[in-house]
mmJSON file of the N, C-alpha and C atoms, coordinates in Angstrom:
{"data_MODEL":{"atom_site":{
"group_PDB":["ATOM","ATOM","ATOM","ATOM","ATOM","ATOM","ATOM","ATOM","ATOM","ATOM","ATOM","ATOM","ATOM","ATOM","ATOM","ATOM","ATOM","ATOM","ATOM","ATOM","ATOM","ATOM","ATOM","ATOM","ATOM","ATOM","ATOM","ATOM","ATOM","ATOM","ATOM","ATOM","ATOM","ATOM","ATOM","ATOM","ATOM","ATOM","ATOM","ATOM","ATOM","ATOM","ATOM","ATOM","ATOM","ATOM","ATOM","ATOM","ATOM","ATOM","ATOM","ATOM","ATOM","ATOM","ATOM","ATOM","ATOM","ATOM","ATOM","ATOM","ATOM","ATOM","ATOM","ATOM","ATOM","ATOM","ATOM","ATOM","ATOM","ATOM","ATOM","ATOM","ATOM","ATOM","ATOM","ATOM","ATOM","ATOM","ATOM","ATOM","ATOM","ATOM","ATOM","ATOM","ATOM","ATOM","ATOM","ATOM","ATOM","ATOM","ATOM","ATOM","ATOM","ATOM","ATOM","ATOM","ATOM","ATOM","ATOM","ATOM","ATOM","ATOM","ATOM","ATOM","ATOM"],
"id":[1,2,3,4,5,6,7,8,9,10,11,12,13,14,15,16,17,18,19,20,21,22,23,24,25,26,27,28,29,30,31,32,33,34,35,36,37,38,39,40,41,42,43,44,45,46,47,48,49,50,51,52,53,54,55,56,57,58,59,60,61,62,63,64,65,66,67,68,69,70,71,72,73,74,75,76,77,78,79,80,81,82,83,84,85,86,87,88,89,90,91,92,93,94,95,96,97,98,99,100,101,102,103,104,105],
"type_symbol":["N","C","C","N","C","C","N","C","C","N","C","C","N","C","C","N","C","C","N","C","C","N","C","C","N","C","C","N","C","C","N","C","C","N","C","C","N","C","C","N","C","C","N","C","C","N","C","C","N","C","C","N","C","C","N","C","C","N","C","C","N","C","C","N","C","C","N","C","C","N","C","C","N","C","C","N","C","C","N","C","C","N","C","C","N","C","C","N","C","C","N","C","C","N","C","C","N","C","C","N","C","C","N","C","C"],
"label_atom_id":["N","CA","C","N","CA","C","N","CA","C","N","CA","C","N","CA","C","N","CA","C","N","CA","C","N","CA","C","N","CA","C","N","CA","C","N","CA","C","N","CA","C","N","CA","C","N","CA","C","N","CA","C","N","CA","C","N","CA","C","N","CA","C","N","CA","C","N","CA","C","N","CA","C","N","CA","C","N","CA","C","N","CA","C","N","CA","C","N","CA","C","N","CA","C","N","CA","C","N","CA","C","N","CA","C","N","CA","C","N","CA","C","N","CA","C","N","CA","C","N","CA","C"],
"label_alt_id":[null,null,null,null,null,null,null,null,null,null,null,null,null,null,null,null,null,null,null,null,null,null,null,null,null,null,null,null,null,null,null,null,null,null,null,null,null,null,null,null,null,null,null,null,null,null,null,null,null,null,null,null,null,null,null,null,null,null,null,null,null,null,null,null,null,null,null,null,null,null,null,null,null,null,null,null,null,null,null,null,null,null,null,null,null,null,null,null,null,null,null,null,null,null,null,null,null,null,null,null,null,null,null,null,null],
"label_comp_id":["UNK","UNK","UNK","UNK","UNK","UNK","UNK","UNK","UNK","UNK","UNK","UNK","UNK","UNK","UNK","UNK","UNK","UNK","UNK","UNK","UNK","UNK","UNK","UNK","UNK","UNK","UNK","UNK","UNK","UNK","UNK","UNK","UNK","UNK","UNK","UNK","UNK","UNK","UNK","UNK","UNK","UNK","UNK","UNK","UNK","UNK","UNK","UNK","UNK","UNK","UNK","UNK","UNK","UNK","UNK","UNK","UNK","UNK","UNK","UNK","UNK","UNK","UNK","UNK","UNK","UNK","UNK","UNK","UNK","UNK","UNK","UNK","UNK","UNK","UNK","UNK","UNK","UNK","UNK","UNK","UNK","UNK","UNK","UNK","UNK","UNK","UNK","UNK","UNK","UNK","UNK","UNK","UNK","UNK","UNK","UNK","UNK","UNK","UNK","UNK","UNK","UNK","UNK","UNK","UNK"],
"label_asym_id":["A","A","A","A","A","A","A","A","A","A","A","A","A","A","A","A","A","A","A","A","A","A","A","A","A","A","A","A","A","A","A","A","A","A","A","A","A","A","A","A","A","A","A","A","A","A","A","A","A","A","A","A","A","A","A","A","A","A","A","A","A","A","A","A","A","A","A","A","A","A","A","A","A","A","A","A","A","A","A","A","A","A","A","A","A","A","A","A","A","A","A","A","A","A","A","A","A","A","A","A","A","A","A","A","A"],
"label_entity_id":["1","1","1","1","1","1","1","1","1","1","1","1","1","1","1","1","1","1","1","1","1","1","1","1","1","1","1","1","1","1","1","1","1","1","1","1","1","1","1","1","1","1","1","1","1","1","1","1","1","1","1","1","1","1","1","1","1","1","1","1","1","1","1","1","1","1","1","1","1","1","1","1","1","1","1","1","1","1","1","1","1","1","1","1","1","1","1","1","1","1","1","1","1","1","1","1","1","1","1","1","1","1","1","1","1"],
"label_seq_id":[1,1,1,2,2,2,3,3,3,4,4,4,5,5,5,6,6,6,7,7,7,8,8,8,9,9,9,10,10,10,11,11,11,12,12,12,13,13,13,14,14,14,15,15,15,16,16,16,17,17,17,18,18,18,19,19,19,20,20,20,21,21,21,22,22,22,23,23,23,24,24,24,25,25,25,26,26,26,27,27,27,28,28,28,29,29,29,30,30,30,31,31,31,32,32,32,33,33,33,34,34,34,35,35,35],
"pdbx_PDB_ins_code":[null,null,null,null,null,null,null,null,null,null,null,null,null,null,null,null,null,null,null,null,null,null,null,null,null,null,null,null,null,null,null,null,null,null,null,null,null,null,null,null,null,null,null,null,null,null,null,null,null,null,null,null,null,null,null,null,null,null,null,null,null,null,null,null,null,null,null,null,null,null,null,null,null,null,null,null,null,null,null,null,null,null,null,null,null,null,null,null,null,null,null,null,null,null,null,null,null,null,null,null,null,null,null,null,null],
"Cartn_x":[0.835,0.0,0.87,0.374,1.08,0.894,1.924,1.697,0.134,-0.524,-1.709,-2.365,-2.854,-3.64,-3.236,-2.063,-1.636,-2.173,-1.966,-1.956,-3.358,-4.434,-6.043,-6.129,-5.98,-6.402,-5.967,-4.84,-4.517,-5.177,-5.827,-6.76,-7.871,-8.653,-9.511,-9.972,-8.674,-8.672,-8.75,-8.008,-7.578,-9.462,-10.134,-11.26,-12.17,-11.677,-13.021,-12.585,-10.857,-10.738,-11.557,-11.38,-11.68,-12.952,-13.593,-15.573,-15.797,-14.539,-15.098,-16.157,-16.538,-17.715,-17.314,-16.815,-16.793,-16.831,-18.139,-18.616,-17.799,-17.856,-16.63,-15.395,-14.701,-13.783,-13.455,-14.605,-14.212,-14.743,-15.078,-15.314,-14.173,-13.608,-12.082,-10.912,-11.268,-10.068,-10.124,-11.666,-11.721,-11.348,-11.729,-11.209,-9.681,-8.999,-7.788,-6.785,-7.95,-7.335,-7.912,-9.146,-9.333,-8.255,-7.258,-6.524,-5.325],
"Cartn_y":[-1.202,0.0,1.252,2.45,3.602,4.452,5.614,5.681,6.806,6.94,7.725,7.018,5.745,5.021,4.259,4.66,3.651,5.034,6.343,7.164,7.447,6.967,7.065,6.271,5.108,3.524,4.47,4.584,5.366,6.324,7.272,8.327,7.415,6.795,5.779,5.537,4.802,3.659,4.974,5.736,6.929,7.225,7.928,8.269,7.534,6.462,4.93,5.252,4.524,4.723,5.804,6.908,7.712,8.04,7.751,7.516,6.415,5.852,4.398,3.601,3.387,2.581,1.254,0.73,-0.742,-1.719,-1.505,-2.381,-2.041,-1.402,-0.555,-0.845,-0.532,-1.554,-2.747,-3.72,-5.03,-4.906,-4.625,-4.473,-4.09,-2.767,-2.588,-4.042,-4.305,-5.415,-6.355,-6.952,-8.123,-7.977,-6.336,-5.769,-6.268,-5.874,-5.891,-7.193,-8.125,-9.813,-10.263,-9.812,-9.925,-9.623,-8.314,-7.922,-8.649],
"Cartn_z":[0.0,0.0,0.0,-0.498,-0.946,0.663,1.104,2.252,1.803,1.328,1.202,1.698,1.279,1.927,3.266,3.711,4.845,5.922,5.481,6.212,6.656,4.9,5.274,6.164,6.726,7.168,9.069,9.028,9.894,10.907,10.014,10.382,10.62,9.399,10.43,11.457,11.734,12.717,14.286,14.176,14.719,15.478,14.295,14.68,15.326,14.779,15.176,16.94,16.977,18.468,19.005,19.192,20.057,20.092,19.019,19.296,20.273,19.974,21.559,20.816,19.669,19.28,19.342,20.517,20.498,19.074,18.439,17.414,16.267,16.307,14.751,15.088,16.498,16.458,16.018,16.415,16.418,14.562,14.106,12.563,12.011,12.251,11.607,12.066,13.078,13.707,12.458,12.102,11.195,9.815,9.867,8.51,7.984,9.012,9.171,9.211,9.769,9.6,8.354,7.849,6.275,5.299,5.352,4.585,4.664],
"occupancy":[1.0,1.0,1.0,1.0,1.0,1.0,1.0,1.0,1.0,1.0,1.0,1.0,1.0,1.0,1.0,1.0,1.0,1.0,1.0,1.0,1.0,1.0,1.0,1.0,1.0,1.0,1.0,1.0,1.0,1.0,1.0,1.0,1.0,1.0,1.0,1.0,1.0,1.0,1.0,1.0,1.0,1.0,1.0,1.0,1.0,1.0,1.0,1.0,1.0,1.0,1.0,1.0,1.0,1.0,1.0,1.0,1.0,1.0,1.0,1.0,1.0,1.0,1.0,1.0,1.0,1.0,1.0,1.0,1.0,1.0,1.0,1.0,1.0,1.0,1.0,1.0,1.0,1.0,1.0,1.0,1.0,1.0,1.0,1.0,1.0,1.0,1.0,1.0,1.0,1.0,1.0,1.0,1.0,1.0,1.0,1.0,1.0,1.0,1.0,1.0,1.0,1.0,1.0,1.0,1.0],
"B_iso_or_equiv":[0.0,0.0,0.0,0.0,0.0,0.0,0.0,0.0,0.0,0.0,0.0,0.0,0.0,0.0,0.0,0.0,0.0,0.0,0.0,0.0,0.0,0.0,0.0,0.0,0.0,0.0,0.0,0.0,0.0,0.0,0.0,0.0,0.0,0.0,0.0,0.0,0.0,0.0,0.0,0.0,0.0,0.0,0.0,0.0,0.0,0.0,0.0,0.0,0.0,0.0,0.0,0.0,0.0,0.0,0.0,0.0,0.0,0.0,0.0,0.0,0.0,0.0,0.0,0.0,0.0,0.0,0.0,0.0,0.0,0.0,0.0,0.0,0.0,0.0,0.0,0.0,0.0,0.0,0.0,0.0,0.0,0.0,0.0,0.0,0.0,0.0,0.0,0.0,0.0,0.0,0.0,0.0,0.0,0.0,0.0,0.0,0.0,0.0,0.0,0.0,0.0,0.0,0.0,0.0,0.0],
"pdbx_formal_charge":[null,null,null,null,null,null,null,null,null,null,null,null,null,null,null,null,null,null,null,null,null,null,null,null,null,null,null,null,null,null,null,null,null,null,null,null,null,null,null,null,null,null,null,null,null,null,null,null,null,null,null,null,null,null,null,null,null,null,null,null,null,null,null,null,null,null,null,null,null,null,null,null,null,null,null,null,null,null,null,null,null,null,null,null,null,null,null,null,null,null,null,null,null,null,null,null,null,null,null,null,null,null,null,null,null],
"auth_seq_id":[1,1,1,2,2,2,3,3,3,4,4,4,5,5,5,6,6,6,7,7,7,8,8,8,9,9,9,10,10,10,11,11,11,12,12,12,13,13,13,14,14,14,15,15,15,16,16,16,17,17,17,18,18,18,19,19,19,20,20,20,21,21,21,22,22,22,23,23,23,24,24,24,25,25,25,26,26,26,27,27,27,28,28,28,29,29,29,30,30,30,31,31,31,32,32,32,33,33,33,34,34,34,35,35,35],
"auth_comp_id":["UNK","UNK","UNK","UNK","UNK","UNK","UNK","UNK","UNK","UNK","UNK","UNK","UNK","UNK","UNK","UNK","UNK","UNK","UNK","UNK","UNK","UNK","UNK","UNK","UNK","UNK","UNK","UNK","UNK","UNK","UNK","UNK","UNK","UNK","UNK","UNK","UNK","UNK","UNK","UNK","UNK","UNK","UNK","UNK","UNK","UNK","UNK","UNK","UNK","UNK","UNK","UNK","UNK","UNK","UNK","UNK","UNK","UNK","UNK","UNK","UNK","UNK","UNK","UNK","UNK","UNK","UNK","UNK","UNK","UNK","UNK","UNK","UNK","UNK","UNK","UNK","UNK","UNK","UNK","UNK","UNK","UNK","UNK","UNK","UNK","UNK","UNK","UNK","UNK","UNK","UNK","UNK","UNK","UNK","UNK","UNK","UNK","UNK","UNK","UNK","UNK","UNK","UNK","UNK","UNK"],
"auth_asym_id":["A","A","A","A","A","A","A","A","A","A","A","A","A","A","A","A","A","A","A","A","A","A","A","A","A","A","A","A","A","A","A","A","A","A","A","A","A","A","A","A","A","A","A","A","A","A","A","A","A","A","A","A","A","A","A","A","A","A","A","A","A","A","A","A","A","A","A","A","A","A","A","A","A","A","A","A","A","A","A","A","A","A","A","A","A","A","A","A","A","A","A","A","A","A","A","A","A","A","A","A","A","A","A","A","A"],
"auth_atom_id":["N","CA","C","N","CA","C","N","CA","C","N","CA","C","N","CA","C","N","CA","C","N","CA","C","N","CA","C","N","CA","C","N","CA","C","N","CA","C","N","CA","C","N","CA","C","N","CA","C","N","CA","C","N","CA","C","N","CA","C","N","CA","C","N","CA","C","N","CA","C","N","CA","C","N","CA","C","N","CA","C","N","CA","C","N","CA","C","N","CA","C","N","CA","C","N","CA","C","N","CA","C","N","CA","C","N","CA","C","N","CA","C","N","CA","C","N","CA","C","N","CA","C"],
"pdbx_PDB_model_num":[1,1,1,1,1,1,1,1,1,1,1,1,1,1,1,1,1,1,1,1,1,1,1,1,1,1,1,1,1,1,1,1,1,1,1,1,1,1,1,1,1,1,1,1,1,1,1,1,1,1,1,1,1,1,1,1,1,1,1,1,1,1,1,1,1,1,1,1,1,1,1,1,1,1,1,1,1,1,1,1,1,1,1,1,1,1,1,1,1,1,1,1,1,1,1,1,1,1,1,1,1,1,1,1,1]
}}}
């Protein structure tokens, strides 16, 4: 991956954390063992 998108995935993950939405967590996590 190009760092643009490493940097989008990044920010992401970034926002998800700090909303605390539990569920979106565990959704990006699987995302992430998908990839």
């Amino acid at each position: 991956m190009g760092p643009f998108v490493s940097a989008f995935f990044g920010r992401v993950f970034l926002i998800i954390w700090l909303w605390g939405e539990s569920e979106y967590r565990e959704d990006y996590v699987w995302m992430k063992i998908g990839l």
